[in-house]
Amino acid sequence: MGSPTNWRLVGGWHVRDMAVWHVTGPGMQQVAVKTGRGQAADVVGRESMVLACMQSAVRATAYSEDVQYGLAGDTAWLVRPWVKGLTTWDVFQAVRDGRPEASDYRRALAAAVDLCTAVGGLHQRGWVHGDLQPHHSVHMATSRTVQLLGCTWAWSATLPPAPAYVGGLVHLLAPELAAAAESPTRPVITSKSADIYALAATLWWSTTGKWPLNYRAAAVDPNTHTAAVLRRMIAARRLKISTTSIWPQLTELLRQVLAAEDATQRPTAFGLAQSLRRLM
């Protein structure tokens, strides 16, 4: 990469032996470098497998022909161009902070439509993401396109689900996916419908700053339970969907998606995008 370079740690600290760096230097392209050692090498290796399958078929991801990856000893590595833009979480910051202006609502709603459209494009090409969350989507600064990150657990007809997959971020987990993750059957197979639940939960969290599950009403402190215990609660539908006074036009629409009794009652990603457009 040349010298001198600046390495800034930006993620991966929540997974042992994994790190994500933003690397810059004079005259060089900005890149993201992900490394995983030991068991974390399997996670980075899985993302590399997804990348290899997605490169020619899916454009709504941060994976392009410029990506490089490999294995050195017990460490897997992945290098890709740095994606410039705001995450969905960032775009909704003004709404979460309170007293947003009309332009903040319009901007956030447009971003929500763009995210749903990107997920719809992924689904249309036969892929399921498996770990949608507001920090895994970047809204490009120069266009209304969204780059999807965190595709480690994505699967399609060309790449089966990973045996290590247990559903993604637990607070955004569809009940049927939580049940599958807690069953003895492996691999856990997620679905486009479960992606829609996570998509609605992502937008709820981005809007309110709180989990969509009403832990307080169930007298549950999520910080004192393991992910496995929370998954069993979600699978049993012990945790209801919250209500909020924040941006009711949007959050009530999202709540209907999240509270659907059956996965088949959820809209497609394109359908959710269309419903959001009606609010614009």
Coordinates of C-alpha atoms in Angstrom, one line a residue:
M1 CA 0.0 0.0 0.0
G2 CA 3.0 2.3 0.2
S3 CA 4.3 4.4 3.0
P4 CA 3.4 6.3 4.9
T5 CA -0.2 5.0 5.4
N6 CA -2.7 5.8 8.1
W7 CA -4.6 2.9 9.6
R8 CA -7.8 3.8 11.6
L9 CA -9.7 1.0 13.4
V10 CA -13.4 1.4 12.5
G11 CA -15.0 -2.0 13.4
G12 CA -14.7 -5.6 14.3
W13 CA -14.0 -5.1 18.0
H14 CA -17.3 -6.9 18.8
V15 CA -15.8 -10.1 17.4
R16 CA -12.7 -11.6 19.0
D17 CA -9.6 -11.6 16.8
M18 CA -11.3 -9.6 14.0
A19 CA -10.6 -6.0 13.0
V20 CA -11.7 -3.6 10.2
W21 CA -9.5 -0.7 9.3
H22 CA -9.9 2.4 7.1
V23 CA -6.5 2.8 5.4
T24 CA -5.4 6.0 3.7
G25 CA -2.1 7.3 2.4
P26 CA -0.6 9.8 -0.1
G27 CA -1.6 9.0 -3.7
M28 CA -3.4 5.8 -2.8
Q29 CA -7.1 4.7 -3.0
Q30 CA -8.8 4.6 0.3
V31 CA -9.5 1.0 1.3
A32 CA -11.2 -1.0 4.0
V33 CA -9.1 -3.9 5.3
K34 CA -10.7 -6.7 7.3
T35 CA -8.6 -9.3 9.1
G36 CA -9.7 -12.4 11.1
R37 CA -7.5 -14.7 13.0
G38 CA -8.3 -18.2 14.4
Q39 CA -12.1 -18.8 14.4
A40 CA -12.6 -15.2 13.1
A41 CA -10.7 -16.3 10.0
D42 CA -13.6 -18.5 9.1
V43 CA -15.9 -15.5 9.2
V44 CA -13.7 -13.4 6.9
G45 CA -13.2 -16.5 4.7
R46 CA -17.0 -16.8 4.4
E47 CA -17.3 -13.2 3.4
S48 CA -14.7 -13.8 0.7
M49 CA -16.7 -16.8 -0.6
V50 CA -19.8 -14.5 -0.7
L51 CA -17.8 -11.9 -2.6
A52 CA -16.6 -14.4 -5.2
C53 CA -20.2 -15.4 -5.9
M54 CA -21.7 -11.9 -5.8
Q55 CA -19.1 -10.0 -7.9
S56 CA -20.8 -10.6 -11.3
A57 CA -24.4 -10.9 -10.1
V58 CA -25.1 -8.2 -7.5
R59 CA -24.3 -4.6 -7.8
A60 CA -25.9 -3.3 -4.6
T61 CA -23.0 -4.4 -2.5
A62 CA -19.6 -3.0 -1.6
Y63 CA -18.1 -6.0 -3.4
S64 CA -16.6 -5.3 -6.8
E65 CA -13.8 -6.5 -9.0
D66 CA -11.4 -4.3 -7.0
V67 CA -11.7 -6.5 -4.0
Q68 CA -8.8 -8.7 -3.0
Y69 CA -8.7 -11.4 -0.3
G70 CA -6.6 -14.3 0.8
L71 CA -5.3 -16.5 3.7
A72 CA -1.9 -16.1 5.4
G73 CA -1.2 -18.7 8.0
D74 CA -4.2 -18.6 10.4
T75 CA -5.3 -15.1 9.3
A76 CA -7.8 -14.4 6.6
W77 CA -7.8 -10.9 5.0
L78 CA -10.1 -8.9 2.8
V79 CA -9.3 -5.6 1.1
R80 CA -11.9 -3.5 -0.8
P81 CA -12.4 0.1 -1.8
W82 CA -13.6 2.4 0.9
V83 CA -17.3 3.2 0.5
K84 CA -17.9 6.9 0.8
G85 CA -21.3 8.0 2.2
L86 CA -23.5 7.9 5.3
T87 CA -24.9 4.8 6.8
T88 CA -28.6 4.5 7.3
W89 CA -28.0 5.1 11.0
D90 CA -26.2 8.4 10.2
V91 CA -28.9 9.6 7.8
F92 CA -31.5 9.3 10.6
Q93 CA -29.4 11.1 13.2
A94 CA -31.5 14.3 13.1
V95 CA -34.7 12.4 13.6
R96 CA -33.4 10.5 16.6
D97 CA -32.0 13.8 18.1
G98 CA -35.5 15.3 18.2
R99 CA -36.9 18.5 16.7
P100 CA -36.0 17.6 13.1
E101 CA -36.8 19.9 10.3
A102 CA -39.0 19.0 7.3
S103 CA -35.9 18.5 5.2
D104 CA -34.6 15.9 7.7
Y105 CA -37.8 13.9 7.4
R106 CA -37.6 14.0 3.6
R107 CA -34.0 13.0 3.6
A108 CA -34.5 10.1 6.0
L109 CA -37.6 8.9 4.1
A110 CA -35.8 9.0 0.8
A111 CA -33.0 7.0 2.4
A112 CA -35.5 4.4 3.6
V113 CA -36.9 4.0 0.2
D114 CA -33.4 3.6 -1.3
L115 CA -32.5 1.0 1.2
C116 CA -35.6 -1.0 0.6
T117 CA -35.0 -0.8 -3.1
A118 CA -31.4 -2.0 -2.7
V119 CA -32.6 -5.0 -0.6
G120 CA -35.3 -5.7 -3.3
G121 CA -32.6 -5.8 -5.9
L122 CA -30.6 -8.2 -3.9
H123 CA -33.7 -10.5 -3.4
Q124 CA -34.5 -10.2 -7.1
R125 CA -31.1 -11.7 -8.0
G126 CA -31.8 -14.6 -5.7
W127 CA -29.8 -13.6 -2.6
V128 CA -30.8 -13.3 1.0
H129 CA -28.7 -11.0 3.1
G130 CA -29.2 -12.5 6.6
D131 CA -27.8 -9.6 8.7
L132 CA -29.4 -6.3 7.7
Q133 CA -28.9 -3.5 10.2
P134 CA -28.5 0.3 9.9
H135 CA -24.7 0.1 10.0
H136 CA -24.5 -2.4 7.1
S137 CA -25.8 0.0 4.4
V138 CA -24.1 3.1 3.0
H139 CA -26.0 5.8 1.1
M140 CA -23.7 7.0 -1.7
A141 CA -22.9 10.7 -1.7
T142 CA -23.1 11.1 -5.4
S143 CA -26.3 9.1 -6.2
R144 CA -29.4 7.6 -4.6
T145 CA -27.8 4.2 -4.6
V146 CA -27.1 2.1 -1.5
Q147 CA -24.1 -0.2 -1.0
L148 CA -24.9 -3.2 1.3
L149 CA -22.1 -4.3 3.7
G150 CA -22.0 -7.1 6.2
C151 CA -22.9 -9.8 3.6
T152 CA -20.9 -12.5 5.4
W153 CA -24.0 -14.7 6.0
A154 CA -25.7 -14.0 2.7
W155 CA -26.7 -17.1 0.7
S156 CA -28.2 -18.0 -2.7
A157 CA -28.7 -21.0 -5.0
T158 CA -25.0 -20.7 -5.8
L159 CA -23.8 -20.6 -2.2
P160 CA -25.5 -22.5 0.6
P161 CA -26.1 -21.0 4.1
A162 CA -23.2 -21.1 6.4
P163 CA -23.2 -23.7 9.2
A164 CA -22.0 -21.0 11.7
Y165 CA -24.9 -18.6 11.0
V166 CA -27.3 -18.0 13.9
G167 CA -29.5 -15.2 12.6
G168 CA -27.6 -11.9 12.9
L169 CA -28.2 -9.1 15.4
V170 CA -30.7 -10.7 17.9
H171 CA -32.8 -7.5 18.5
L172 CA -33.7 -7.4 14.8
L173 CA -34.5 -11.1 14.5
A174 CA -37.7 -12.4 13.0
P175 CA -39.5 -14.9 15.3
E176 CA -39.3 -17.8 12.8
L177 CA -35.6 -17.1 12.3
A178 CA -35.0 -17.0 16.1
A179 CA -36.8 -20.4 16.4
A180 CA -34.6 -21.9 13.6
A181 CA -31.4 -20.6 15.2
E182 CA -32.4 -22.3 18.5
S183 CA -33.4 -25.6 16.9
P184 CA -30.8 -28.4 16.5
T185 CA -31.1 -28.3 12.7
R186 CA -28.1 -26.9 10.8
P187 CA -27.5 -24.9 8.8
V188 CA -30.0 -22.2 9.9
I189 CA -31.7 -21.1 6.7
T190 CA -33.0 -17.6 6.7
S191 CA -35.4 -16.1 4.1
K192 CA -36.3 -13.0 2.2
S193 CA -39.2 -12.6 4.5
A194 CA -36.9 -12.6 7.5
D195 CA -34.8 -10.0 5.7
I196 CA -38.0 -7.8 5.5
Y197 CA -38.5 -8.1 9.3
A198 CA -34.8 -7.1 9.8
L199 CA -35.3 -4.3 7.3
A200 CA -38.3 -2.9 9.1
A201 CA -36.5 -3.3 12.5
T202 CA -33.5 -1.5 11.1
L203 CA -35.6 1.5 10.1
W204 CA -37.4 1.4 13.5
W205 CA -34.1 1.4 15.4
S206 CA -32.7 4.2 13.1
T207 CA -35.8 6.3 13.7
T208 CA -36.3 5.9 17.4
G209 CA -32.8 4.9 18.7
K210 CA -34.5 2.0 20.5
W211 CA -35.0 -1.7 19.8
P212 CA -38.4 -2.5 18.2
L213 CA -39.0 -5.2 20.9
N214 CA -40.7 -4.0 24.0
Y215 CA -38.3 -5.5 26.6
R216 CA -39.6 -3.2 29.3
A217 CA -43.2 -4.4 29.0
A218 CA -42.0 -8.0 29.4
A219 CA -39.8 -7.0 32.4
V220 CA -36.7 -8.1 30.6
D221 CA -33.3 -6.4 30.6
P222 CA -31.7 -7.5 27.4
N223 CA -28.3 -6.6 28.7
T224 CA -28.5 -9.4 31.3
H225 CA -29.4 -12.2 28.9
T226 CA -27.4 -14.1 26.4
A227 CA -28.3 -13.9 22.7
A228 CA -29.5 -17.6 22.9
V229 CA -32.0 -16.7 25.8
L230 CA -33.3 -13.7 23.9
R231 CA -33.7 -15.8 20.7
R232 CA -35.9 -18.2 22.7
M233 CA -38.0 -15.3 24.0
I234 CA -38.4 -13.9 20.5
A235 CA -39.3 -17.4 19.0
A236 CA -42.0 -17.8 21.7
R237 CA -43.3 -14.3 20.9
R238 CA -42.9 -13.3 24.5
L239 CA -41.6 -9.9 23.4
K240 CA -44.2 -7.7 21.8
I241 CA -43.4 -4.9 19.3
S242 CA -43.1 -1.4 20.9
T243 CA -45.2 1.6 20.3
T244 CA -43.8 5.1 20.0
S245 CA -44.9 8.7 19.4
I246 CA -41.9 9.4 17.2
W247 CA -42.8 10.0 13.5
P248 CA -46.1 8.0 13.7
Q249 CA -46.7 7.9 10.0
L250 CA -43.5 5.9 9.5
T251 CA -43.3 3.9 12.7
E252 CA -46.8 2.7 12.5
L253 CA -46.2 1.4 9.0
L254 CA -43.0 -0.4 10.3
R255 CA -44.9 -1.7 13.3
Q256 CA -47.4 -3.4 11.1
V257 CA -44.7 -5.2 9.3
L258 CA -43.0 -6.3 12.5
A259 CA -46.2 -7.4 14.3
A260 CA -47.5 -9.5 11.4
E261 CA -48.6 -12.9 12.8
D262 CA -47.2 -14.8 9.9
A263 CA -44.1 -14.2 7.8
T264 CA -46.2 -14.5 4.6
Q265 CA -48.1 -11.3 5.7
R266 CA -44.9 -9.2 5.3
P267 CA -44.5 -7.2 2.1
T268 CA -41.6 -7.6 -0.3
A269 CA -38.8 -5.1 -0.1
F270 CA -40.1 -3.4 -3.2
G271 CA -43.6 -3.4 -1.7
L272 CA -42.3 -1.8 1.5
A273 CA -40.5 0.8 -0.7
Q274 CA -43.7 1.6 -2.4
S275 CA -45.6 2.0 0.9
L276 CA -42.8 4.4 2.1
R277 CA -43.1 6.4 -1.1
R278 CA -46.7 7.1 -0.3
L279 CA -45.5 9.0 2.8
M280 CA -43.3 11.3 0.8

